């Protein structure tokens, strides 16, 4: 079988790629309407600003991309190829559903995933767009692999492994969740300009 990257993109990879591209466009469109003050405003001391919601996704990407690289490399070494469609076990499907907005279960964000207190808007949004491109690149590298049998390790807990396809779907669900959270900041009565 030819190496994964040389095949036409499988339907599942195409669908995941479109979702990453759509999230990048939605984030750009959403943030373009905001002033710098609105972007950085926090509803309370404990709550995140819109900037922090998006920068949390950047922190997550920085930690998750090496795990994707390792999962893809291991799958290639093991010869785990397949064209799909892929079927994922119930826990993998439930894991992705739990990450979708609105949150059904709230957990404290581990310290390694906490966003910085403040960074320039330009830097946050450029990083977010760049990470979406990197996720799409990893999808292309994973193309042709059996996304249900190949595994990726969680950056939050080294003993947790999920199917590679679930890993990509979980990233997308997580990004939707925090972009939804960012949109909720605008609904606060004290939101600047409201």
C-alpha atoms as one frame of an Amber mdcrd trajectory, in Angstrom:
protein
   0.000   0.000   0.000   1.335   3.498  -0.818   2.360   5.784   2.053  -0.618
   7.588   3.641   0.255  11.063   2.360   0.216  10.027  -1.329  -3.439   8.895
  -1.442  -6.473  10.985  -2.355  -8.001  12.297   0.862 -10.510   9.895   2.369
 -14.046  11.251   2.988 -13.489  11.292   6.772 -10.253  13.275   6.416 -11.966
  15.710   4.046 -14.806  16.217   6.544 -12.393  16.827   9.428 -10.301  19.202
   7.300 -13.383  21.251   6.416 -14.290  21.557  10.088 -10.819  22.877  11.020
 -10.982  25.384   8.166 -14.492  26.441   9.169 -13.432  26.971  12.806 -10.551
  29.194  11.693 -12.907  31.274   9.531 -15.554  31.501  12.277 -13.002  32.644
  14.860 -11.615  35.308  12.502 -15.110  36.577  11.669 -16.180  36.623  15.326
 -13.082  38.460  16.562 -13.058  40.964  13.671 -16.161  42.645  15.111 -14.557
  43.239  18.524 -12.504  46.101  19.884  -9.291  45.270  21.723 -11.035  46.139
  25.015 -13.903  43.758  24.251 -11.463  41.017  23.230  -9.568  41.288  26.541
 -12.536  41.956  28.870 -13.252  39.398  31.617 -16.744  38.959  33.124 -15.142
  38.205  36.522 -11.746  37.529  38.059 -12.238  33.766  37.690 -13.746  33.825
  34.186 -11.787  33.887  30.961 -11.884  36.695  28.440 -12.548  36.014  24.760
  -8.784  36.324  24.274  -8.112  33.667  26.916 -10.726  31.285  25.499  -8.965
  31.369  22.134  -5.470  31.361  23.596  -6.396  28.265  25.628  -6.970  26.551
  22.268  -3.493  27.670  21.201  -1.958  26.233  24.372  -3.866  22.988  23.799
  -2.658  22.771  20.189   0.959  23.309  21.212   0.662  20.360  23.611  -1.480
  18.117  21.377   0.358  18.376  18.056   3.396  16.358  19.270   0.987  13.649
  20.456  -0.599  13.561  16.994   2.866  13.311  15.431   3.709  10.372  17.699
   0.385   8.636  17.006   0.752   9.033  13.241   4.371   7.829  13.272   3.472
   4.792  15.404   0.577   3.887  13.101   2.832   4.074  10.038   5.487   1.917
  11.753   2.804  -0.631  12.682   1.316  -0.608   9.179  -2.170   0.402  10.405
  -3.644   1.373   7.042  -7.303   1.552   6.096  -9.675   3.496   3.868 -12.726
   3.699   6.138 -15.436   4.416   6.837 -14.267   3.889  10.407 -16.355   2.748
  13.355 -15.392   4.014  16.799 -16.180   2.327  20.096 -18.824   3.862  22.363
 -16.381   5.505  24.797 -14.610   7.306  21.947 -17.914   8.633  20.605 -19.035
   9.673  24.116 -15.698  11.429  24.737 -16.225  13.649  21.681 -19.869  14.368
  22.594 -18.816  15.450  26.092 -16.550  18.115  24.601 -19.223  19.668  22.372
 -20.898  22.906  23.476 -22.695  23.734  25.586 -20.699  21.971  28.316 -22.520
  19.130  30.022 -19.704  18.543  32.470 -17.384  21.239  33.740 -13.932  20.388
  34.995 -11.124  22.634  36.152  -8.608  23.241  33.414  -5.226  21.692  34.342
  -2.451  24.218  34.916  -0.538  23.209  31.758  -3.589  24.174  29.647  -4.195
  27.560  31.304  -3.949  30.474  28.859  -1.572  33.343  29.539  -3.123  36.316
  31.314  -2.618  38.665  28.397  -1.210  38.572  24.882  -1.760  40.856  21.903
  -4.855  40.033  19.860  -2.821  39.875  16.645  -0.550  37.187  18.153  -3.427
  35.113  19.530  -5.356  35.081  16.278  -2.281  34.438  14.109  -1.395  31.476
  16.325  -4.949  30.133  16.204  -5.009  30.274  12.395  -1.537  28.678  12.199
  -2.563  25.826  14.491  -5.599  25.086  12.314  -3.239  24.794   9.338  -1.015
  22.450  11.347  -3.993  20.262  12.279  -4.911  20.029   8.587  -1.303  19.080
   7.824  -1.523  16.264  10.407  -4.766  15.101   8.805  -2.975  14.827   5.465
  -0.210  12.836   7.142  -2.838  10.543   8.710  -4.669  10.060   5.418  -4.744
   6.379   4.510  -4.221   5.240   8.093  -6.884   3.278   9.926  -8.158   6.133
  12.096 -10.047   3.720  14.361  -7.111   1.384  15.087  -4.306   3.970  15.235
  -4.039   5.580  18.665  -3.092   8.998  20.017  -2.087   9.762  23.603  -3.808
  12.499  25.576  -1.520  15.394  26.520  -3.511  15.699  29.771  -2.998  12.110
  30.959  -0.294   9.906  29.463  -2.243   6.725  30.217  -5.231   7.778  28.079
  -5.178   6.718  24.433  -8.009   7.280  21.959  -8.371   6.356  18.293  -6.585
   8.839  16.035  -9.863   9.805  14.328 -11.398  10.436  17.747  -8.400  12.585
  18.627  -9.035  14.844  15.644 -12.795  14.943  16.332 -12.129  15.754  20.004
  -9.917  18.692  19.042 -12.690  20.052  16.821 -15.332  19.594  19.542 -13.031
  21.233  22.103 -12.472  24.204  19.805 -16.215  24.581  19.201 -16.758  24.454
  22.969 -14.342  27.284  23.728 -15.451  29.434  20.801 -18.989  28.994  22.179
 -17.633  30.014  25.613 -16.039  33.096  24.033 -19.381  34.047  22.477 -21.033
  33.741  25.912 -18.695  36.451  27.246 -20.428  38.922  24.916 -23.780  38.150
  26.564 -22.660  39.415  29.984 -24.626  42.554  30.946 -21.409  44.473  31.685
 -19.785  43.595  28.348 -18.146  46.790  27.004 -20.256  48.521  24.386 -23.425
  46.528  25.144
